[in-house]
Coordinates of C-alpha atoms in Angstrom, one line a residue:
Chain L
X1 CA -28.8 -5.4 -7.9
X2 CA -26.4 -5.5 -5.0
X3 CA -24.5 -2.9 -3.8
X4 CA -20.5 -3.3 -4.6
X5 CA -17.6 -2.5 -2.8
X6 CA -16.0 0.7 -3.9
X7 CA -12.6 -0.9 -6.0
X8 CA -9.0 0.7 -4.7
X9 CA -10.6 1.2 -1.0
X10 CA -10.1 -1.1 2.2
X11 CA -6.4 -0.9 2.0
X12 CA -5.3 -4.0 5.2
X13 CA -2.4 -2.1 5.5
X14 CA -1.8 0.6 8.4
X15 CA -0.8 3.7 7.1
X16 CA 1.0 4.9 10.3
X17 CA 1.4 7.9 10.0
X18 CA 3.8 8.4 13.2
X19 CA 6.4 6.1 11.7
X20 CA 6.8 8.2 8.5
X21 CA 7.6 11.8 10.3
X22 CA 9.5 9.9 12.6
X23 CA 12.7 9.0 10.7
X24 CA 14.4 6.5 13.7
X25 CA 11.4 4.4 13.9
X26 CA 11.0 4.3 9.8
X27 CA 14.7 2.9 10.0
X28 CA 13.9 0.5 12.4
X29 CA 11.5 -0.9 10.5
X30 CA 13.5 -0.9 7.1
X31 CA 14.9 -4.6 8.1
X32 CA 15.0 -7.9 7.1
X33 CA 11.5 -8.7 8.4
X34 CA 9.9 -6.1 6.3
X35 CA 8.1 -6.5 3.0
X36 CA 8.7 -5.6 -0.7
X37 CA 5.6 -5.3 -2.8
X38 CA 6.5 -7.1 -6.2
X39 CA 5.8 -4.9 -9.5
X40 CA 6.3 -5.2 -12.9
X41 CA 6.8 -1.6 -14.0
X42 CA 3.5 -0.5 -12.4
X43 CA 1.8 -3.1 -12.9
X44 CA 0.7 -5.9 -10.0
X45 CA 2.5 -9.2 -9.6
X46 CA -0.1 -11.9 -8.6
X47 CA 0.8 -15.4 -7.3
X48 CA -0.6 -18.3 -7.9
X49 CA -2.4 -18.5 -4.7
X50 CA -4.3 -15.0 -6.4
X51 CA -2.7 -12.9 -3.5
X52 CA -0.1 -9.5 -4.4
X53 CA 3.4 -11.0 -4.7
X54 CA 5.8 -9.7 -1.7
X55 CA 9.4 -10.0 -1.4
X56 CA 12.0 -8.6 1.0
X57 CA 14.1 -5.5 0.8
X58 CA 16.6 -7.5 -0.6
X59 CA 14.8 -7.4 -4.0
X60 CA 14.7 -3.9 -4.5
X61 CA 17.4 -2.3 -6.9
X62 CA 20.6 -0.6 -4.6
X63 CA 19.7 2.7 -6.7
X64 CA 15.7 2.5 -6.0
X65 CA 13.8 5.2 -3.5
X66 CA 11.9 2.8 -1.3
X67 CA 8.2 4.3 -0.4
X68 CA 6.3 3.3 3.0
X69 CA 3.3 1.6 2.0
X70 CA 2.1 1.2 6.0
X71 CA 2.1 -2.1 8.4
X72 CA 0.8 -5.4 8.1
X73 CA -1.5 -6.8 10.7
X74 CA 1.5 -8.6 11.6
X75 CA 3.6 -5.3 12.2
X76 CA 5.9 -5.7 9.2
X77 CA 6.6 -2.8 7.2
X78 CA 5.6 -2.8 4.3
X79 CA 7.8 -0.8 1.1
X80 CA 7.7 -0.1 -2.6
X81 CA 10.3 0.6 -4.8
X82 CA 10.8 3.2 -7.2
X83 CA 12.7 1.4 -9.7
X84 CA 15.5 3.5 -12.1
X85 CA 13.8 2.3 -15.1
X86 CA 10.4 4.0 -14.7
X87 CA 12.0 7.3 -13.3
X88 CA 11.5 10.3 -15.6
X89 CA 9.0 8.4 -17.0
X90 CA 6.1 7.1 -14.9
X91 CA 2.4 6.5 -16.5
X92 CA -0.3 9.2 -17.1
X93 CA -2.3 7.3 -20.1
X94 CA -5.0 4.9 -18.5
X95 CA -4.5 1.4 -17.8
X96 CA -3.6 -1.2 -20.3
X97 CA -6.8 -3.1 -21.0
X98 CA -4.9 -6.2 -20.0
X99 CA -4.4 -4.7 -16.5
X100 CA -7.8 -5.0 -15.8
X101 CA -7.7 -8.5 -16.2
X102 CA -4.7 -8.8 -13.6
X103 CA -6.5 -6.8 -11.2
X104 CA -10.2 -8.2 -11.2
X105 CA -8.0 -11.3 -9.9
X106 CA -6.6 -9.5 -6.7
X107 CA -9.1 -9.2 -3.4
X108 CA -10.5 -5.8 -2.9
X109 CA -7.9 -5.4 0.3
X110 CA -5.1 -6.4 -1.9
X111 CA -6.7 -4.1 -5.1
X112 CA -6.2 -1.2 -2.8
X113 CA -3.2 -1.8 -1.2
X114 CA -1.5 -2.0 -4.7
X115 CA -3.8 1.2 -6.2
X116 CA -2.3 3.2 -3.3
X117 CA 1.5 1.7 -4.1
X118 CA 1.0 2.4 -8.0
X119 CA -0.4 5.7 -7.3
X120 CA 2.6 6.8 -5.2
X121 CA 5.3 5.0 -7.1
X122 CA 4.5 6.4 -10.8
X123 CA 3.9 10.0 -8.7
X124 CA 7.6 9.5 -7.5
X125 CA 8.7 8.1 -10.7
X126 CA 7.0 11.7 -12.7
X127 CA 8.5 14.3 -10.0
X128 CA 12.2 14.4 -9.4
X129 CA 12.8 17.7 -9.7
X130 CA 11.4 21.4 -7.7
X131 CA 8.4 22.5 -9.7
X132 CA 9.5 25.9 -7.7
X133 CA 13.4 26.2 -8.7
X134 CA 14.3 23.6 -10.9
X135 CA 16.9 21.6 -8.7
X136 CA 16.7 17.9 -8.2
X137 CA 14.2 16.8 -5.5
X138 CA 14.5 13.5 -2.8
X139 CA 12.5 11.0 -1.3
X140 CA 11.3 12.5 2.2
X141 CA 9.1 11.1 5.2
X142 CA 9.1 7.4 3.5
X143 CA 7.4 8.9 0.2
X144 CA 5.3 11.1 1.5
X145 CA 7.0 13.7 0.5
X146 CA 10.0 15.0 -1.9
X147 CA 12.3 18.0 -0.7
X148 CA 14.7 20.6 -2.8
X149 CA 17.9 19.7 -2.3
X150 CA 18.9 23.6 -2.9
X151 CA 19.6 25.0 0.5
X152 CA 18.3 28.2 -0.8
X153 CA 14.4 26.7 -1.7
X154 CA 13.8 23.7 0.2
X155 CA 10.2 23.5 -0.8
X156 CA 8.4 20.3 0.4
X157 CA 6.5 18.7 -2.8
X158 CA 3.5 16.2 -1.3
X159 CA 1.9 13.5 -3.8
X160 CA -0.7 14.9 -5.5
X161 CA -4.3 13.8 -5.5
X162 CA -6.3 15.0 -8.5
X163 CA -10.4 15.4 -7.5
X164 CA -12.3 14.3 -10.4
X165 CA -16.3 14.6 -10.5
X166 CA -18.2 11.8 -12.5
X167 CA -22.0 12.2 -12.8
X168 CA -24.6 10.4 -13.8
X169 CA -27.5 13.0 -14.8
X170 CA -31.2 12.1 -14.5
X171 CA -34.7 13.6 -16.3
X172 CA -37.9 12.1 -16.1
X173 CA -37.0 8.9 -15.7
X174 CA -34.0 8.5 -18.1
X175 CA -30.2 8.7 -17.4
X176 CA -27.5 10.4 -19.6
X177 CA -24.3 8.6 -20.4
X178 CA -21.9 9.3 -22.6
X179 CA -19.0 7.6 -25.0
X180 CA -15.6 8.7 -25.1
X181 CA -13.3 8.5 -28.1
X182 CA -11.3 5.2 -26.5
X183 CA -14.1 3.2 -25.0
X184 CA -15.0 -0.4 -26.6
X185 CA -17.5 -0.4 -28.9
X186 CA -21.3 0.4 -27.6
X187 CA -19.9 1.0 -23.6
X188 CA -21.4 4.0 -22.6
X189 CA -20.7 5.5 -19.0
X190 CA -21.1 8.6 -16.7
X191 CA -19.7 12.2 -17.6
X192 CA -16.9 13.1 -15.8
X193 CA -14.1 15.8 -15.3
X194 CA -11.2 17.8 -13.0
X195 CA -12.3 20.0 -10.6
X196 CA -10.9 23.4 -10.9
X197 CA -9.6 25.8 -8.7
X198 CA -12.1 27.9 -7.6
X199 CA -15.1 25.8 -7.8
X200 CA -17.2 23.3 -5.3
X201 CA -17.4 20.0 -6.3
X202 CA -21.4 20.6 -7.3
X203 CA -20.4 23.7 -9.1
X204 CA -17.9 21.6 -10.8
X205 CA -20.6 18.6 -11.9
X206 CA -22.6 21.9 -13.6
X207 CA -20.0 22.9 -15.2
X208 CA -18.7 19.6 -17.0
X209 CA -22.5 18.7 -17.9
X210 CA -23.1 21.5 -19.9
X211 CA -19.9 21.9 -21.8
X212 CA -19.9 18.5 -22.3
X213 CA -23.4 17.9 -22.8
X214 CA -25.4 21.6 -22.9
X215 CA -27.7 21.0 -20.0
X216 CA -28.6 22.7 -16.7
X217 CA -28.8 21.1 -13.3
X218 CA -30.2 21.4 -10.3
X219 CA -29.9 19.1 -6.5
X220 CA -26.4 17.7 -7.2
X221 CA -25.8 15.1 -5.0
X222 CA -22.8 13.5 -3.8
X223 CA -23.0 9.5 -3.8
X224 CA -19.4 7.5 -3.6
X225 CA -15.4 8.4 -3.7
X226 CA -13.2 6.6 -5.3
X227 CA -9.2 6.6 -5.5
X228 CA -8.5 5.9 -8.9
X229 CA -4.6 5.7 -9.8
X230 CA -4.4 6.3 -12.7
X231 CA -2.3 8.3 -12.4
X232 CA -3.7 10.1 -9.1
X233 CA -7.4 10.9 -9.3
X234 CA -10.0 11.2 -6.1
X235 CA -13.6 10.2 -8.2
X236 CA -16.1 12.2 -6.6
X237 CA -19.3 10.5 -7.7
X238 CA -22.7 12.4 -7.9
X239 CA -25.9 12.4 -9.1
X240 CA -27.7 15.2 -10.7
X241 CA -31.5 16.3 -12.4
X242 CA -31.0 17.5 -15.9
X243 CA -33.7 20.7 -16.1
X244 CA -34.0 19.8 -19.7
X245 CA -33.6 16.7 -22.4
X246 CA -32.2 18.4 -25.0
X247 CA -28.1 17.7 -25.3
X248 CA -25.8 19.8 -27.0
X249 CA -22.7 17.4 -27.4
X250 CA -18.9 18.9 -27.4
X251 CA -17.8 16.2 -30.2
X252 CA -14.2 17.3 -29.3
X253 CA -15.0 15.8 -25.5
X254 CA -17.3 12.9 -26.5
X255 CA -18.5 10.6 -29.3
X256 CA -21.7 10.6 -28.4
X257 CA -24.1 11.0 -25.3
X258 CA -27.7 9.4 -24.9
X259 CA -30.6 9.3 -22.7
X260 CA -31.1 5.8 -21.4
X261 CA -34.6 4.4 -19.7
X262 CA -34.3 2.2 -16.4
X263 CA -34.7 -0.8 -18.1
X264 CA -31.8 0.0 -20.6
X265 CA -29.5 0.4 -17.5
X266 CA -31.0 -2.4 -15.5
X267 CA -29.8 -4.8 -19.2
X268 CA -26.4 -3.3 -19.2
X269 CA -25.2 -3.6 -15.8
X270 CA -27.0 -7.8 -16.4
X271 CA -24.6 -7.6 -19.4
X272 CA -27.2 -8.8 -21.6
X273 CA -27.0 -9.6 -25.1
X274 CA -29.3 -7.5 -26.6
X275 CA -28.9 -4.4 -24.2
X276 CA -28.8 -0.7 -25.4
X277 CA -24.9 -0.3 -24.4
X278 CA -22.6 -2.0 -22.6
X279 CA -22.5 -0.5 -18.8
X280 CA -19.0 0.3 -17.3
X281 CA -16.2 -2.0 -16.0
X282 CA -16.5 -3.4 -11.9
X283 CA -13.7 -1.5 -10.8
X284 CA -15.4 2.0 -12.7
X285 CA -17.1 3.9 -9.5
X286 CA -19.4 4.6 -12.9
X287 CA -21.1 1.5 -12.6
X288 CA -21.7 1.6 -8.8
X289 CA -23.3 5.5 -9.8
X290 CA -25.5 3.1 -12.1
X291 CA -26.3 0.3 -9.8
X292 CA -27.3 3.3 -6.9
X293 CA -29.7 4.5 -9.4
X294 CA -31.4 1.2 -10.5
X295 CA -31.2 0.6 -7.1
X296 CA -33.0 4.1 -5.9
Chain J
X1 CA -29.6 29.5 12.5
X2 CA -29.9 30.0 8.6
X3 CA -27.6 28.2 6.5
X4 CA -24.8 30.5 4.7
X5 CA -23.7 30.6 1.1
X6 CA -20.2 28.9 0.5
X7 CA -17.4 31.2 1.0
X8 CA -15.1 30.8 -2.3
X9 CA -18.5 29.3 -4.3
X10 CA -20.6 31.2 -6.9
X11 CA -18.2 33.4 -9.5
X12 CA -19.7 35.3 -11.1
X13 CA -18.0 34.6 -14.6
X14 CA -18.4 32.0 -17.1
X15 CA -14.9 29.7 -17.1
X16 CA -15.9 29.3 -20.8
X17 CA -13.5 26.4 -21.8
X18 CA -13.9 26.3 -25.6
X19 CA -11.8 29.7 -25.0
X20 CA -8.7 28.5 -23.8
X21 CA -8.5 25.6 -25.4
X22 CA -8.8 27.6 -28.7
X23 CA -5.3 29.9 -29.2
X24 CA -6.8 32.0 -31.8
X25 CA -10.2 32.8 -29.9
X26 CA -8.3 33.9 -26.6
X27 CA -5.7 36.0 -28.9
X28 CA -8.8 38.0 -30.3
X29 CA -10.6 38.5 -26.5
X30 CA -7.0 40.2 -25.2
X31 CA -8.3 43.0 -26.6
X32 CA -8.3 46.6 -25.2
X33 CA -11.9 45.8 -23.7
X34 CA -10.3 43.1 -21.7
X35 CA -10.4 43.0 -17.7
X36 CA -7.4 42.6 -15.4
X37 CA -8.0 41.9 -11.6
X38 CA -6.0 44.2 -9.5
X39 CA -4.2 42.1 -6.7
X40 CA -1.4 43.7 -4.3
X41 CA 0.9 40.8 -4.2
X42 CA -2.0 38.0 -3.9
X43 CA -4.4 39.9 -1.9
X44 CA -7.4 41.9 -3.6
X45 CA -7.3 45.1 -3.9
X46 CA -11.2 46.5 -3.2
X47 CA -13.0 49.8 -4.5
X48 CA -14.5 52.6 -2.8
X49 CA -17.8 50.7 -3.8
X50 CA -16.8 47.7 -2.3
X51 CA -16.0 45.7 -4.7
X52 CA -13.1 44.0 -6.7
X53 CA -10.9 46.4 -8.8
X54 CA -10.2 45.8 -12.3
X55 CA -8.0 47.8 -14.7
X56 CA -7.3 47.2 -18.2
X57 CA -4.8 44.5 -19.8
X58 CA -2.2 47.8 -20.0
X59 CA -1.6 48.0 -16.5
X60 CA -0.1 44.7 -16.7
X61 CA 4.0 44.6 -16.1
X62 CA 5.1 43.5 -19.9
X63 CA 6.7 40.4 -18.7
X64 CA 3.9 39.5 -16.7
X65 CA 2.3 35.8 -17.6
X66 CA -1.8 36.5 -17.8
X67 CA -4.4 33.9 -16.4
X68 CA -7.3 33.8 -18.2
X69 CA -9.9 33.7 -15.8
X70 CA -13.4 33.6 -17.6
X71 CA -16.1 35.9 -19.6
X72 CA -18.0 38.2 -17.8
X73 CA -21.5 38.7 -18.0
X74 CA -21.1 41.4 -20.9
X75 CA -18.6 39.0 -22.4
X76 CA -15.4 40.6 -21.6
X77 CA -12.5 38.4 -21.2
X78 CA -10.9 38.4 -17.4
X79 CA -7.4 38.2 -16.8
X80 CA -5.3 38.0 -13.9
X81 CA -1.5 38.8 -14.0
X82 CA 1.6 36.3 -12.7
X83 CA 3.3 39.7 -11.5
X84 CA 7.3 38.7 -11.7
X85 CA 8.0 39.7 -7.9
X86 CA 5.5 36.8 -7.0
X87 CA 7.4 34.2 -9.3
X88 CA 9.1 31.5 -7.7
X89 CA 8.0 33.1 -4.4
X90 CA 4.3 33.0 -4.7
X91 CA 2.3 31.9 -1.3
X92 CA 2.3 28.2 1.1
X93 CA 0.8 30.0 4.3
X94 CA -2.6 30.3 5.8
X95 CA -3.6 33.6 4.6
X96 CA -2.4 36.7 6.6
X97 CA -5.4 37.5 9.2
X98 CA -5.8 41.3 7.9
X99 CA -6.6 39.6 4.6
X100 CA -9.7 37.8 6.3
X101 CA -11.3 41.4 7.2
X102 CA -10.1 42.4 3.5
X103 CA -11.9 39.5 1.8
X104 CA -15.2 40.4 4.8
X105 CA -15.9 42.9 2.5
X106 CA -16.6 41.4 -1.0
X107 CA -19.8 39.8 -2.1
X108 CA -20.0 36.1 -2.6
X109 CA -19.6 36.4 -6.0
X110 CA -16.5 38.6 -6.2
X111 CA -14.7 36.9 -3.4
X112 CA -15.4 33.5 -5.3
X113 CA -13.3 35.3 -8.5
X114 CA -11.0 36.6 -6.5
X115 CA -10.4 32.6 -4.8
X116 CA -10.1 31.6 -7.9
X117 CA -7.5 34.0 -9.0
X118 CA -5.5 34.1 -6.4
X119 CA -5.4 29.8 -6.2
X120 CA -4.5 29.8 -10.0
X121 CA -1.9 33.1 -10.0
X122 CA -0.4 31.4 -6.9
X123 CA 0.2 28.1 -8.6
X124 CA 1.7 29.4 -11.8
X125 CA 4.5 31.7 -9.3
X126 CA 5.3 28.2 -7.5
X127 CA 5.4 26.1 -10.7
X128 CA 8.2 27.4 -13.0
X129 CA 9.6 24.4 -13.8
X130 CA 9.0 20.9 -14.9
X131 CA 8.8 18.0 -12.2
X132 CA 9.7 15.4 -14.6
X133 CA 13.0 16.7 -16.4
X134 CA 13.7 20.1 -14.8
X135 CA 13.9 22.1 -17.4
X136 CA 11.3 25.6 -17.8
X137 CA 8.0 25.2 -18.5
X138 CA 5.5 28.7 -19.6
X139 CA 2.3 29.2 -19.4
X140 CA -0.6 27.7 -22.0
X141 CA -4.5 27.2 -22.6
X142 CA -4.9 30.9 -20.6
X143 CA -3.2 29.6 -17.7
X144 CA -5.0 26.6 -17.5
X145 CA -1.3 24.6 -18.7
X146 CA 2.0 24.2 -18.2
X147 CA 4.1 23.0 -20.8
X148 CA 7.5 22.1 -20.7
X149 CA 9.8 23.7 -23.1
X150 CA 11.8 20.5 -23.3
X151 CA 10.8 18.9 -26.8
X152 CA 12.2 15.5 -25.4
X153 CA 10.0 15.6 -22.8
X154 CA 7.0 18.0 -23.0
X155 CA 4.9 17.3 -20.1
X156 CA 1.7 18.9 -19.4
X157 CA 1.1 20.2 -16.0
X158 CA -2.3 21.5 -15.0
X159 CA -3.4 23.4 -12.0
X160 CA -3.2 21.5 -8.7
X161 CA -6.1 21.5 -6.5
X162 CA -5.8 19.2 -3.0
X163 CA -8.7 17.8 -1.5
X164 CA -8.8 18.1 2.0
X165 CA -11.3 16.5 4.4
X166 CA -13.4 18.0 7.2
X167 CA -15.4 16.9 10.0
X168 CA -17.1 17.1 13.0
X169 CA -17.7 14.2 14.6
X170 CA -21.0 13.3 17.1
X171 CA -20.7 11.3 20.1
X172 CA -24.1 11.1 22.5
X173 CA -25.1 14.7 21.2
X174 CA -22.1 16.0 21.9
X175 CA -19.6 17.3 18.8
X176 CA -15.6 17.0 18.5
X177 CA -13.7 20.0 18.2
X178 CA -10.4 20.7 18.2
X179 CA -7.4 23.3 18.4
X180 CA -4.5 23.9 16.1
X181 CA -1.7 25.2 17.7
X182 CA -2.2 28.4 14.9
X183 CA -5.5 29.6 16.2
X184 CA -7.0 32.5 18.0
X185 CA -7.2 31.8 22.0
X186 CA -10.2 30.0 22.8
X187 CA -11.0 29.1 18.9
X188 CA -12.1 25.0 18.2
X189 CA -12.7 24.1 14.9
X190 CA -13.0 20.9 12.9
X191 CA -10.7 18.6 12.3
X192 CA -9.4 18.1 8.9
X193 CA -6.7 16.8 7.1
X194 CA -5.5 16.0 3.4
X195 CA -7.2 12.8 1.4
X196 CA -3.9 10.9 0.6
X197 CA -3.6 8.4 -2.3
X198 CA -5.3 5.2 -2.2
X199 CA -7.9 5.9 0.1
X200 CA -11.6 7.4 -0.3
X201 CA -13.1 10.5 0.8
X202 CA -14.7 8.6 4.2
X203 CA -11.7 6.5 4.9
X204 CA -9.5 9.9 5.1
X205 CA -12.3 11.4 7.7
X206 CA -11.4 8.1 9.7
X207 CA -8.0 8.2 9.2
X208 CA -7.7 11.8 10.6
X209 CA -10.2 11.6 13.4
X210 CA -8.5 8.0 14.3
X211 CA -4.7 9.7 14.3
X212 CA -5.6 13.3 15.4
X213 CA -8.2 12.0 18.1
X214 CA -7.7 8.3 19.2
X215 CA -11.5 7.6 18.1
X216 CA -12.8 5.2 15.6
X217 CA -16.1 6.5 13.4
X218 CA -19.0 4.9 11.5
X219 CA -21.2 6.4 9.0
X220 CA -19.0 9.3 7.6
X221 CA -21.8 11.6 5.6
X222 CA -20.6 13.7 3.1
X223 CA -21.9 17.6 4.3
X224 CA -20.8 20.0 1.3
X225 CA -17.6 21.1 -0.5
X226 CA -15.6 24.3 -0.3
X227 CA -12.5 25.8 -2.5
X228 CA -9.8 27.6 0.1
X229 CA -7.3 29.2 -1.9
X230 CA -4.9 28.8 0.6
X231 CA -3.1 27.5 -1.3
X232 CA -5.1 25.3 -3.5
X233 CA -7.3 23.5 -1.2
X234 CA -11.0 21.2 -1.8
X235 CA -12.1 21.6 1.4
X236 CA -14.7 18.0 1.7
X237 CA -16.9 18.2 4.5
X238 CA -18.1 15.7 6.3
X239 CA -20.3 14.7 9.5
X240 CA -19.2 11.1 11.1
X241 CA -20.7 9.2 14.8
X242 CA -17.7 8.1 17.1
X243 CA -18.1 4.8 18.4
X244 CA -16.6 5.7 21.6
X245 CA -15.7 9.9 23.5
X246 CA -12.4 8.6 24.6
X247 CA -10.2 10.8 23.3
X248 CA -6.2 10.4 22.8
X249 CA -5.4 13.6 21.5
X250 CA -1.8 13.9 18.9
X251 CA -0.6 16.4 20.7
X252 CA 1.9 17.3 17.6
X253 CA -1.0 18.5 15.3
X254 CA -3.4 19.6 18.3
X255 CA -3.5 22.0 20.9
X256 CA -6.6 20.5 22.8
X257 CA -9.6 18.9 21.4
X258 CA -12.7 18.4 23.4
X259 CA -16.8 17.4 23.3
X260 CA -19.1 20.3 23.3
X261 CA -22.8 20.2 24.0
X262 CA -25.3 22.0 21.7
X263 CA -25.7 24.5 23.7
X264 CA -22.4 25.8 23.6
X265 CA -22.4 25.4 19.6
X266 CA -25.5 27.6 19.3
X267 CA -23.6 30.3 21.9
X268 CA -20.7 30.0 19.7
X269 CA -22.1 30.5 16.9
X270 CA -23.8 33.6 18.0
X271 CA -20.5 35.1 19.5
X272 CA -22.0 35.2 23.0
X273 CA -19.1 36.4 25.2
X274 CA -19.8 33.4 27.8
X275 CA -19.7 31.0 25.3
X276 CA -17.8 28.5 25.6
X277 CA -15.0 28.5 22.5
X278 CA -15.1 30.6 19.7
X279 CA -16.1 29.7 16.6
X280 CA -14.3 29.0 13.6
X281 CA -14.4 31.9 11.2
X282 CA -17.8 33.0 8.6
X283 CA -15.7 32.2 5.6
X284 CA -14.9 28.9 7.0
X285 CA -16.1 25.6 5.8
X286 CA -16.1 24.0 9.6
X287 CA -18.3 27.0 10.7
X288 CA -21.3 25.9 7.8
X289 CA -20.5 22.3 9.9
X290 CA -21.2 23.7 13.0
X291 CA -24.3 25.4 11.4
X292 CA -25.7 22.3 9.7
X293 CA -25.3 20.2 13.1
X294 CA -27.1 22.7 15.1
X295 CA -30.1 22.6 12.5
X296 CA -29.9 19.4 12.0

């Protein structure tokens, strides 16, 4: 099984970073020439051609913050809108099934270029206000950044990236993978959770395997990252060897978690009929943790 | 040169999540048995016996929030206090460089619950009100929450922890280092920068190395992973090849940054008074880097 490209990276855009702390150039770039990324709420707008639908400034609502996705090859710039109607409200649940659909349509380049968009839109959509004092926050640094606008705090707010570890968890020649409560029927995937404050990332992969599933490990590796925008995770994918078989599942976390041989894996991720469960989705940085280890 | 334990890893207590997640089991361990960390402000505060202080829950100021911070190894809960001259205060800056000689003192296990502490006391005295609607939010699941007290809104907020990325970067067996305009004379350290949305763990190494430096990398390697409290940092190490040792240094983030041989890594890691830089700090991530390379 071939090795897939990581879904969400290889943005084609430049995110230029000089243009954004440099408020005269960001304005001269805010023209007629520049490009609007088309959304429908936060979800992509795909022509017919398959490509990420882009219009110009023009487009965008007269009340809407306007974010500062990067530059084209070209040297447009390239903007997303906040729009009015998703402010105060934003998106934390995961994608609508349907979404997936929309997306496995789009080129990796232009999947990333619209998980970095969504990510920062619904993050400007869900803070307009000082987490510090309480006063209403702007748009700074083209939406890289919201500031107080009370004199007196002026904290600077950045968009948050959430580090999430997802493991897949060896012994003896079997894998563990687990179901959560709003998977489709018989999909199993990797364990995953937050990273805490105060913890590595391997520390974190420990941790999350035995509450969730009761077992030690040992030689955590890392494999893959992945941004993951929904709403603002960084995946941090590892592997891990379980010291022991014997699972001890949190049913408040997970319906159910299972040892699964090679061959199990190797059916799945073929999507055949009569496989044990049915492996992760091709965007899921889950599945390329399975195809690394069918692979290794 | 033998490889050091992670500053920040390795608490000593047991996070145990079924705990905060379960009101009436964390009610019953805030007991009289129950531990609370002494901090002055957000530093530690450290025993004639070198090692972290703890009092009991009554030393707490009455209108103090409390952090739950784990079990200990006899099964005492841990607290930590939100004292109210911290709130709406609480800390942004690299940590005070008195506090390094402080924090030289503690084992690795009590300066990884004191890390952890003083990232999670820190966040609840900068987070006092919702992002979404404004309005208050208080404390929930130990500290672990934030909840606003808005019923038409009721967002949960959770602990924020940024990951930040790392690197040294290899050119003809030479390594990149550079200078922030913050450090001691003579100190080079890593470059580093935070992981933004929409973009992977090894495309933020290139990204940084690319704007900071002027060089383009292959083959970012992921190295090891660090929690820095300062304020709420997942410091991602990483070792990447430049394709090329031209260098155009940002001058706005660096001082200098220049090539160094081997030779002057190992005699800056031993703190030979020829050497030629200083080396980053023991508790730093960038100086395990350093370490790694020169064993490598």
């Amino acid at each position: 099984m071939s090795e897939q490209i990581i879904a969400f990276s290889g943005s084609v855009l430049d995110r230029a970073d000089h243009v954004r702390s440099d408020p005269e150039k960001l304005a001269a770039l805010t023209n007629w020439r520049a490009r609007l990324l088309r959304l429908d709420g936060l979800a992509p707008v795909i022509g017919s051609d398959g490509e990420l639908e882009w219009g110009t400034l023009a487009e965008a609502d007269e009340r809407a913050e306007l974010v500062f996705l990067g530059l084209s090859a070209d040297g447009r710039a390239c903007f997303a809108a906040v729009d009015p109607a998703l402010v105060g409200t934003g998106s934390t649940a995961p994608p609508d099934p349907r979404l997936w659909q929309v997306m496995g349509m789009l080129s990796p380049g232009d999947l990333a270029v619209y998980g970095g968009a969504k990510a920062l839109v619904d993050w400007h959509a869900r803070h307009r206000f000082c987490a510090r004092c309480g006063h209403a926050t702007r748009l700074a640094k083209g939406g890289w950044q919201r500031s107080c606008t009370n004199p007196a705090c002026a904290a600077e707010h950045f968009p948050r990236v959430d580090p999430v570890t997802i493991m897949t968890v060896e012994h003896d020649g079997r894998l563990l993978l687990g179901r959560q409560p709003r998977f489709p029927p018989n999909r199993y995937s990797a364990l995953a959770g937050f990273v805490e404050p105060g913890e590595t990332v391997e520390e974190a992969v420990a941790r999350e395997i035995f509450e969730e599933a009761g077992i030690r490990v040992r030689d955590v590796r890392y494999v893959a990252s992945q941004p993951w925008p929904f709403p603002s995770s960084l995946m941090i994918a590892c592997h891990a060897f379980a010291e022991s078989d014997e699972l001890s599942i949190d049913r408040t976390e997970l319906d159910d978690a299972r040892w699964f041989s090679r061959a199990d894996v190797v059916a799945a991720l073929r999507g055949e009929p009569d496989a044990a469960f049915g492996a992760p989705p091709p965007h899921a940085v889950a599945r390329h943790l399975l195809t690394t280890w069918v692979n290794s």
